[in-house]
Coordinates of C-alpha atoms and ligand atoms in Angstrom, one line a residue:
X9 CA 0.0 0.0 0.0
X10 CA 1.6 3.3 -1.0
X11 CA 2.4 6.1 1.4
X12 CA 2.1 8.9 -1.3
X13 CA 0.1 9.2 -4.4
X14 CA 1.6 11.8 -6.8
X15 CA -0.6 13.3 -9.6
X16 CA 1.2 13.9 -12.5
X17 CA 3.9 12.9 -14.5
X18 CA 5.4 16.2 -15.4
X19 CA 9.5 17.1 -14.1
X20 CA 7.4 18.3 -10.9
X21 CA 5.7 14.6 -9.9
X22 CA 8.8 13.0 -11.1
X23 CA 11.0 15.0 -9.3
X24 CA 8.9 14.8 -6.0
X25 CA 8.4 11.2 -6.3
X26 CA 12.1 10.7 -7.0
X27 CA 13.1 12.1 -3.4
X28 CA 9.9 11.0 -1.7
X29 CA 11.3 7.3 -2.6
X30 CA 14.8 7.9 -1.9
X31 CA 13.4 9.0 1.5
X32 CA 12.2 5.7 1.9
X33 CA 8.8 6.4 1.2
X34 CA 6.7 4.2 -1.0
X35 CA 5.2 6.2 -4.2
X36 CA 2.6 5.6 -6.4
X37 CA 2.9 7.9 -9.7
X38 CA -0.4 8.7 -11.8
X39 CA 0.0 10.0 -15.3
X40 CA -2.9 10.4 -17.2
X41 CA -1.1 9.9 -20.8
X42 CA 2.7 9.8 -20.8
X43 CA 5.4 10.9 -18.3
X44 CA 6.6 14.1 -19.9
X45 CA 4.1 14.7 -22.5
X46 CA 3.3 17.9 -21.8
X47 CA 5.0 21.4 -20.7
X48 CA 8.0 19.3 -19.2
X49 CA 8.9 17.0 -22.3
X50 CA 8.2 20.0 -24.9
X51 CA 9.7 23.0 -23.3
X52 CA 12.5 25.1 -24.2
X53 CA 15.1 23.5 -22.2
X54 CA 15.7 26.6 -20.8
X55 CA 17.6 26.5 -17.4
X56 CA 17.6 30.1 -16.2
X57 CA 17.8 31.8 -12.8
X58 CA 18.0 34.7 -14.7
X59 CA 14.8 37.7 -14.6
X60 CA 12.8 35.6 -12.0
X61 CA 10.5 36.9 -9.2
X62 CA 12.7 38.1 -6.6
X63 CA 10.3 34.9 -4.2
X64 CA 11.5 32.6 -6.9
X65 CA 15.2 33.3 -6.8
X66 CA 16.5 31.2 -3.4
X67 CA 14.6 28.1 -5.1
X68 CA 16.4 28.9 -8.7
X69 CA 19.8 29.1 -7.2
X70 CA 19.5 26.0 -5.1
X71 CA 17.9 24.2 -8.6
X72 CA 21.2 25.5 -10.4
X73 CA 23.3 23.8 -8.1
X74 CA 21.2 20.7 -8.5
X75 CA 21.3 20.7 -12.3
X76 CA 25.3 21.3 -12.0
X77 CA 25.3 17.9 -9.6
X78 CA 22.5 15.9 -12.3
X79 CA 24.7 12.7 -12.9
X80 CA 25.4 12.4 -8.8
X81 CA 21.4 12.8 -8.8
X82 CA 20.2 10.9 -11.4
X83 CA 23.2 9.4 -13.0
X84 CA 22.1 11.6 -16.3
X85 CA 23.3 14.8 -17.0
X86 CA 20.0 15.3 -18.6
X87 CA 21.6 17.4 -21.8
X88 CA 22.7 20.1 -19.4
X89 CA 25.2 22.7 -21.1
X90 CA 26.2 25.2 -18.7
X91 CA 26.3 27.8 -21.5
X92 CA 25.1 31.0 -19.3
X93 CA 22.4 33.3 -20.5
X94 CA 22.5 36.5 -22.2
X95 CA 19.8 38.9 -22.0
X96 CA 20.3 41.4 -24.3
X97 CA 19.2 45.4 -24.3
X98 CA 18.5 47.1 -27.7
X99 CA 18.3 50.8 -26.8
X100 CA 20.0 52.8 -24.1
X101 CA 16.7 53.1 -22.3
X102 CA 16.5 48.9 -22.0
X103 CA 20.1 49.1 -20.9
X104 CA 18.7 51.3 -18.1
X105 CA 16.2 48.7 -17.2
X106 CA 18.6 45.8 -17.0
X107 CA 21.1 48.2 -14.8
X108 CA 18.2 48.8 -12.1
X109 CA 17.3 45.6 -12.3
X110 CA 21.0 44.1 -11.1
X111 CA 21.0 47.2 -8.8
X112 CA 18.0 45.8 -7.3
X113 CA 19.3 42.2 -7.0
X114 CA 22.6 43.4 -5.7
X115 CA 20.2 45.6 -2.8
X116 CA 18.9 42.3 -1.8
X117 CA 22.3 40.5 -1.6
X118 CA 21.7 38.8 -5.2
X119 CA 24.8 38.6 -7.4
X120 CA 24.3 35.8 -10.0
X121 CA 22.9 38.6 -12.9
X122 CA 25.8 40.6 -14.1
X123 CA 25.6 43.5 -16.2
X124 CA 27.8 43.6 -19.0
X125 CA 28.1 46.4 -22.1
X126 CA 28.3 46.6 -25.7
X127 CA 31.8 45.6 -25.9
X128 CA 31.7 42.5 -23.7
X129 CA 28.5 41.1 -25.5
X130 CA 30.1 41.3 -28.8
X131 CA 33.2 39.1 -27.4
X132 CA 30.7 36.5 -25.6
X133 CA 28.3 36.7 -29.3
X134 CA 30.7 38.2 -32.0
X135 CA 27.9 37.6 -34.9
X136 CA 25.2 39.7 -32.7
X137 CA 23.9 42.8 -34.7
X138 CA 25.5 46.7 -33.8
X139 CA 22.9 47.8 -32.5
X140 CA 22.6 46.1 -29.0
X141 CA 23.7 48.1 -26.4
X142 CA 24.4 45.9 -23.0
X143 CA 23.0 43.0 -21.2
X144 CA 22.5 40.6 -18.0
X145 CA 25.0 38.1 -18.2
X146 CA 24.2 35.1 -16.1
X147 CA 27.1 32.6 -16.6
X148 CA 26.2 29.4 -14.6
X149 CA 22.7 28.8 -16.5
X150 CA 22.0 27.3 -19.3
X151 CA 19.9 24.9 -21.2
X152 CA 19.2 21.1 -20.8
X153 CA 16.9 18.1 -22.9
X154 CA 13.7 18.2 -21.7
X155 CA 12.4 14.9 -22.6
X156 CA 15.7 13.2 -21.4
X157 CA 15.7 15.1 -18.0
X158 CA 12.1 13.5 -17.3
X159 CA 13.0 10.3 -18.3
X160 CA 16.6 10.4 -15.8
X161 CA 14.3 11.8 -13.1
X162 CA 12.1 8.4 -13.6
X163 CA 14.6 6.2 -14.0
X164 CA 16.2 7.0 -10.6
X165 CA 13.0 7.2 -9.3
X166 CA 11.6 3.7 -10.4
X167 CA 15.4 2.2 -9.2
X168 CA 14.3 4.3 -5.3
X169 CA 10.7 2.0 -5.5
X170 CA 8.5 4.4 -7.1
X171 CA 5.5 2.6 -9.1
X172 CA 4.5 4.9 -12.6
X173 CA 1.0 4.5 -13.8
X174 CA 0.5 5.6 -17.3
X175 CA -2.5 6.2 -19.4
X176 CA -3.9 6.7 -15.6
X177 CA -6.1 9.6 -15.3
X178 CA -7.3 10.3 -12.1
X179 CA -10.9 11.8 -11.3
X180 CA -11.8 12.6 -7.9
X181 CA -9.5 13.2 -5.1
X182 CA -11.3 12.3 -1.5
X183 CA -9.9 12.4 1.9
X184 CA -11.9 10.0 4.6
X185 CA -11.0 7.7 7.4
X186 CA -7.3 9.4 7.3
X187 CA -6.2 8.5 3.9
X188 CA -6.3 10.0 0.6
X189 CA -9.0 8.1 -1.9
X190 CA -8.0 8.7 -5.6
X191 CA -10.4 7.4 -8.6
X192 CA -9.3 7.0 -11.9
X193 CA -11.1 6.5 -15.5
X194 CA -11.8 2.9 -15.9
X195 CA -12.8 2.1 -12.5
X196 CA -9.5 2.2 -10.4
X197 CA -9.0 3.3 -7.4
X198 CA -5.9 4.4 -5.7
X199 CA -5.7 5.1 -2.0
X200 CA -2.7 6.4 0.1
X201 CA -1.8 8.8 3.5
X202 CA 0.1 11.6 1.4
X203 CA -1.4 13.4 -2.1
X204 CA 0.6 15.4 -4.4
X205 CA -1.3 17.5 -6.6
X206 CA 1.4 18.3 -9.3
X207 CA -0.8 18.1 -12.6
X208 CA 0.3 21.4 -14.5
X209 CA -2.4 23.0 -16.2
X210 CA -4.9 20.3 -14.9
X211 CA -3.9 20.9 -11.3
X212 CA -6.2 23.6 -10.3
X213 CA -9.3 21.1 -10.9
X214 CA -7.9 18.9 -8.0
X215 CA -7.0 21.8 -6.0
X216 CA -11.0 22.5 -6.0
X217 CA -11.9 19.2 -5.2
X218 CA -9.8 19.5 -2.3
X219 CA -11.3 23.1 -0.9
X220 CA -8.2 25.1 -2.3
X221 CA -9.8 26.8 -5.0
X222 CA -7.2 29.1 -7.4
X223 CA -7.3 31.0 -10.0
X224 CA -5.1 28.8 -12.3
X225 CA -5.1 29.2 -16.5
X226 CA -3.8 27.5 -19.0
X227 CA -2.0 29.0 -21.9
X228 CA -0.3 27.4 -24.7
X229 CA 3.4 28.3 -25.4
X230 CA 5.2 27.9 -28.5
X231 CA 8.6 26.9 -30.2
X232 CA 10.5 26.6 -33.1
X233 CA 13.1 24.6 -34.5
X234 CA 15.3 25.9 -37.5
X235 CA 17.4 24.1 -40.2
X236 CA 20.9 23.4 -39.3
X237 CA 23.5 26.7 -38.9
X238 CA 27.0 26.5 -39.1
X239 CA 27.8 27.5 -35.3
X240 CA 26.8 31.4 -34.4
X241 CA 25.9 31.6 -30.7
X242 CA 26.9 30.0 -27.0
X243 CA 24.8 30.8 -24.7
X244 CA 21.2 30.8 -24.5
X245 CA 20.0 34.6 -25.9
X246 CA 16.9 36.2 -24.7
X247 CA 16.1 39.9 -25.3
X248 CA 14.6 42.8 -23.3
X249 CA 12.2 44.7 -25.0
X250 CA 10.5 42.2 -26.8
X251 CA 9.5 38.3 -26.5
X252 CA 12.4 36.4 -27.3
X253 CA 14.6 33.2 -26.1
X254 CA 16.7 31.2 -28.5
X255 CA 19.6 28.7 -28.4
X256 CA 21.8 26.9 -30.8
X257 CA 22.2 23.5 -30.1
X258 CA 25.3 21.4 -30.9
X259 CA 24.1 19.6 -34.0
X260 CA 23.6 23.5 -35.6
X261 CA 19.4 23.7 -35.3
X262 CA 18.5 26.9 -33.3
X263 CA 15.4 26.8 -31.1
X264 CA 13.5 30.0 -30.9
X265 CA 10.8 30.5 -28.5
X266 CA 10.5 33.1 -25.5
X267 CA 7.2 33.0 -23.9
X268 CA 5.2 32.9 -27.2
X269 CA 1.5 32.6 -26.2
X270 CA -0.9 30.5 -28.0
X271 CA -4.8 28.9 -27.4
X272 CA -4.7 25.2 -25.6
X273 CA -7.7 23.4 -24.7
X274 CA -7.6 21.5 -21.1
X275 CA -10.2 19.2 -22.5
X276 CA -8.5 18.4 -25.5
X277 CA -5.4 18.4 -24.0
X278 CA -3.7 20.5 -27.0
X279 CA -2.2 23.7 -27.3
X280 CA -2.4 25.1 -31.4
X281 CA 0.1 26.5 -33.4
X282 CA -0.5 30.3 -34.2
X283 CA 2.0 31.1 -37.4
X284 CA 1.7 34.6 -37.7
X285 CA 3.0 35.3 -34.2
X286 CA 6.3 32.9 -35.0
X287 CA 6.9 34.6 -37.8
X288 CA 7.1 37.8 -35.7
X289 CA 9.4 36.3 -33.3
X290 CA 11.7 34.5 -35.8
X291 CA 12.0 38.5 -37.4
X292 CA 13.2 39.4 -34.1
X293 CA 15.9 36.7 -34.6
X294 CA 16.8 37.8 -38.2
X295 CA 17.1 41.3 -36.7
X296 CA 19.7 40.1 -33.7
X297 CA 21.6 37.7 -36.4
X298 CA 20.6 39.4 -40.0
X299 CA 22.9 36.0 -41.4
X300 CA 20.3 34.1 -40.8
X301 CA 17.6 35.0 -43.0
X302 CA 17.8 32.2 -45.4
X303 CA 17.5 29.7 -42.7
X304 CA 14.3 27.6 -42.5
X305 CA 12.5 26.3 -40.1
X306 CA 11.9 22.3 -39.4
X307 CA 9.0 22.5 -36.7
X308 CA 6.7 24.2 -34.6
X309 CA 4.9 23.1 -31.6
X310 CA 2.8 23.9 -28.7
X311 CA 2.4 23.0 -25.1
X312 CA -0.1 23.8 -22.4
X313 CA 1.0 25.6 -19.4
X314 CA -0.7 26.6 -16.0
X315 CA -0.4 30.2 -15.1
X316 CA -0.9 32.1 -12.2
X317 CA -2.1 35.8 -12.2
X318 CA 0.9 36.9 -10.5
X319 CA 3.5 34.1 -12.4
X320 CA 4.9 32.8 -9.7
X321 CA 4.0 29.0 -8.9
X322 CA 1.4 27.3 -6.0
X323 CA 4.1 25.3 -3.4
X324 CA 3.0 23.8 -0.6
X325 CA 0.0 22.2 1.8
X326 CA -2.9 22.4 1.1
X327 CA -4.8 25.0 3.5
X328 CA -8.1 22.6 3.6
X329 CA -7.6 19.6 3.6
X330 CA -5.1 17.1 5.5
X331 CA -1.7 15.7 4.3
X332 CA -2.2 17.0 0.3
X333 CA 1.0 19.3 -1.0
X334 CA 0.6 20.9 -4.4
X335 CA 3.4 21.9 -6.9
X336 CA 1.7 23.8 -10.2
X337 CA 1.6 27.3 -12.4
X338 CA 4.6 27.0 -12.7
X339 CA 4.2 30.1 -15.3
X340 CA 6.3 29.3 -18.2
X341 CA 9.6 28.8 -16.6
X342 CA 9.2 25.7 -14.6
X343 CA 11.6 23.7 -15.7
X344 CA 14.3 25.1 -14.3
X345 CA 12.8 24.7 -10.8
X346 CA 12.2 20.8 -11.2
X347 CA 15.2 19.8 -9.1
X348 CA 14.1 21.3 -6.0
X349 CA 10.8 21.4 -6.3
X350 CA 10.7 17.7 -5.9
X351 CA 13.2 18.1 -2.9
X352 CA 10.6 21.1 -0.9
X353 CA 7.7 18.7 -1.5
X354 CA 9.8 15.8 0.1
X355 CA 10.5 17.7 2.7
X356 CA 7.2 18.9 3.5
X357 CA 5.9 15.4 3.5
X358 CA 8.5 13.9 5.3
X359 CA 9.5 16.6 7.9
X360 CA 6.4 19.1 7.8
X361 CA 8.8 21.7 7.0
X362 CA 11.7 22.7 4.4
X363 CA 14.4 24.9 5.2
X364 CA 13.6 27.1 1.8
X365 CA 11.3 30.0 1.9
X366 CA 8.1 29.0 0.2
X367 CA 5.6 31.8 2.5
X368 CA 5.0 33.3 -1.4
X369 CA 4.1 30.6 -3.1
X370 CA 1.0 29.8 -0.9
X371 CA -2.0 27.9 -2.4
X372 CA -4.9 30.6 -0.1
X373 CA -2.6 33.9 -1.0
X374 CA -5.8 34.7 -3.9
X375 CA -8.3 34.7 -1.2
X376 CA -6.1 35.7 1.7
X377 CA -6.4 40.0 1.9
X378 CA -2.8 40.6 0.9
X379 CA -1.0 44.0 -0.6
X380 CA -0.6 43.6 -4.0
X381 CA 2.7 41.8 -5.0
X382 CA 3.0 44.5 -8.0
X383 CA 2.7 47.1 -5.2
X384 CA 5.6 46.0 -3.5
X385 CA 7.6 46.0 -6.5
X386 CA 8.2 42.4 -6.1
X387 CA 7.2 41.5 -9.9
X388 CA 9.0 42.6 -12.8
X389 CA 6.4 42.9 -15.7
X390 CA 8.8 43.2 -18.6
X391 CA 10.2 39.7 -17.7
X392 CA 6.6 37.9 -17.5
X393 CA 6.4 36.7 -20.7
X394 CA 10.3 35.2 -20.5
X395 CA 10.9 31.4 -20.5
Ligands
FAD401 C1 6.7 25.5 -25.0 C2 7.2 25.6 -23.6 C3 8.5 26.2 -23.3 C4 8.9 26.3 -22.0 N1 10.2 26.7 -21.8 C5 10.7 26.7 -20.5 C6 12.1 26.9 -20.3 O1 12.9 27.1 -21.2 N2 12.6 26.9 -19.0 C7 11.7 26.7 -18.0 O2 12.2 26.7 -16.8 N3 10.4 26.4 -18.2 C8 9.9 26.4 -19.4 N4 8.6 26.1 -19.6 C9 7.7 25.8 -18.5 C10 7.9 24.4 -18.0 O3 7.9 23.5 -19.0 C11 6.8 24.1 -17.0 O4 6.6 25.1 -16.0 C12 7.0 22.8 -16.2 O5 7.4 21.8 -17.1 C13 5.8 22.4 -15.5 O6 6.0 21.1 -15.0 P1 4.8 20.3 -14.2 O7 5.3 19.0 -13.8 O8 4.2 21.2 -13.2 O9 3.7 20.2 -15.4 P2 3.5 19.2 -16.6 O10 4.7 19.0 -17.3 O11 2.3 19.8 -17.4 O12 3.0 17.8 -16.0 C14 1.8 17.6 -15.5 C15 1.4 16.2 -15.8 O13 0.1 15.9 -15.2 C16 -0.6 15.1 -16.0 N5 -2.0 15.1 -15.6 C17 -2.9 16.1 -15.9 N6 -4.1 15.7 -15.5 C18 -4.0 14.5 -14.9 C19 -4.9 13.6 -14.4 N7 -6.2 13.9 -14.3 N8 -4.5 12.4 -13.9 C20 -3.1 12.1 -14.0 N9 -2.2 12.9 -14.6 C21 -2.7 14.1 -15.0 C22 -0.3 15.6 -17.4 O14 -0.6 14.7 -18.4 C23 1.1 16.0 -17.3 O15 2.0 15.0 -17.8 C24 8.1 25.9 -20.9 C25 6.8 25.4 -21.2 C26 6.4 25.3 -22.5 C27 5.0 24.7 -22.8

């Protein structure tokens, strides 16, 4: 009989049944389709710590670490390149932005965003165009394999005990008699002590059944991959002033994405393709790199997201009912935080408590009479949309 039911096989249930079971705890893993077939198989890859919530940052950093330490994890490196991030600035007035924003970060005792100017840009990216003017510099991010990362984080998890359900989709969620009663299509039933609701964009439907609702929505974002370019670019380069976020992989194709928004269905599990709107971010790349105007692209795709109204994610217990953590809206830049959310939801299970601070990220704080986080200056709209 399982101790924990997770819901979900996204990075997040992975990674949270992966420590749960090296903790000794014995895991049950529902998946309605496939582990990793949606946000965290598709995404960008995009390992950033880089233009996050200031709440977010502590959690980034000690992800970072993680992703540096991946093979003594997971015994994959899961694609990692630490190829640092490069946001660039296009005018002197978004160079003034990224300086206030590292002089905020440096206020607050934050010194992973560095800013750098024209001169050293061109020598990190010599092929960039004349015209940018600075940029935040982040040099121990980077970009990893998506699919492959999910896959590692199962792996170790099925070697630590961990039982994966596929093609499992669960229902209802129901607490009685002190355990957790979870239905699925088809007519099977789960039951365990400890819930994880970590369903991505399907999350906030569980999260209701449970008496926590949220104001969770789902958004599709897309990518695209190009033809094959003879080396150009290092690390992964995302811009200021408009949506943007690209990378050239090893093998020469160059992934453009950068928070591109697009309709998805929940029912239909599907996020659609909107073409005009790629062909306005892959101008922004032909304007950053005008060699690469002849280059075509092999694919586009979609995936469905969960979003919260202030971007930042839902971590931690439930506030009505017993012995349920959740771990969703994630916001477009998830999968960078993968690593340790598994590792706060461990902890939380196991030890009621986890040593990083998580007070933001509460699942009541819609309904709860809070300032506004905008008014305390805590979000930074302009980096919203970034992966
Ligand atoms: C195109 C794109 C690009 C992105 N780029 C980046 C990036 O570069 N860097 C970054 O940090 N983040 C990025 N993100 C965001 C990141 O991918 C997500 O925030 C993260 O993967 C969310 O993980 P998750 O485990 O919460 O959700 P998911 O990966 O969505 O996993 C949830 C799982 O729950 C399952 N599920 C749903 N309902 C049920 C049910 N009823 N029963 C059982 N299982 C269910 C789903 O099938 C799914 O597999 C991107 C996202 C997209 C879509």
């Amino acid at each position: 009989m399982a101790d924990v039911i997770v819901i979900g096989g996204g990075f997040h249930g992975m990674s949270s049944a992966l420590h749960l079971a090296r903790r000794g705890l014995k895991v049950t893993l529902l998946e309605a389709q496939y582990c990793g077939r949606h946000a965290s198989g598709v995404n960008a890859g995009g390992v950033r710590t880089s233009g996050r919530d200031i709440a977010e940052i502590p959690l980034a950093l000690a992800s970072r670490e993680m992703w540096h330490r991946l093979p003594e994890l997971v015994g994959d490196d899961c694609g990692f390149v630490p190829s640092g991030q490069l946001k660039v600035s296009e005018t002197e007035a978004e160079f003034e932005v990224l300086r206030e924003r590292v002089r905020l970060l440096q206020s607050l005792g934050f010194t992973h965003e560095e800013l750098v100017d024209a001169r050293q840009v061109r020598a990190l990216v010599p092929a960039i165009a004349p015209h940018v003017t600075g940029a935040i510099w982040v040099r121990d991010d980077g970009h990893a394999l998506p699919f492959r990362a999910v896959t590692a984080f199962r792996l170790a998890a099925e070697r630590a005990g961990a039982v994966v359900h596929e093609e499992t989709p669960v229902e209802r969620i129901a607490h009685r008699a002190g355990r957790w009663h979870v239905q699925c299509a088809g007519g099977r039933s789960f039951s365990a002590t400890h819930l994880v609701n970590a369903a991505g964009a399907w999350a906030g439907e569980f999260a209701a059944q449970a008496g926590d609702p949220v104001p969770v929505e789902t958004g599709g974002l897309m990518l695209m991959i190009t033809h094959r370019a003879p080396p150009f670019v290092n690390p992964v380069l995302g811009a200021t002033g408009r949506a943007l976020s690209f990378k050239q992989f090893a093998n020469g194709t160059v992934l453009i994405g950068g928070g591109l928004r697009c309709p998805a269905s929940l029912a239909q599990r599907h996020g659609e393709v909107d073409m005009p709107k790629l062909a306005a971010s892959a101008r922004t790349v032909t304007d950053l790199f005008p060699h690469l105007q002849p280059l075509g692209i092999n694919r586009a795709w979609a995936g469905v997201e969960a979003f919260m109204p202030d971007n930042i994610p839902v971590i931690g217990p439930s506030r009505a009912s017993p012995n349920l953590v959740h771990a969703f809206g994630f916001s477009a830049h998830g999968f960078e935080l993968g690593p340790i959310g598994g590792r706060i939801v461990a902890d939380l299970i196991t030890e009621g408590r986890t040593t990083l601070p998580i007070a933001a990220f509460a699942v009541d704080r819609f309904s709860r009479h809070s300032p506004r986080r905008e008014e305390s200056g805590l979000l930074q709209p302009q980096e919203k949309e970034l992966q």
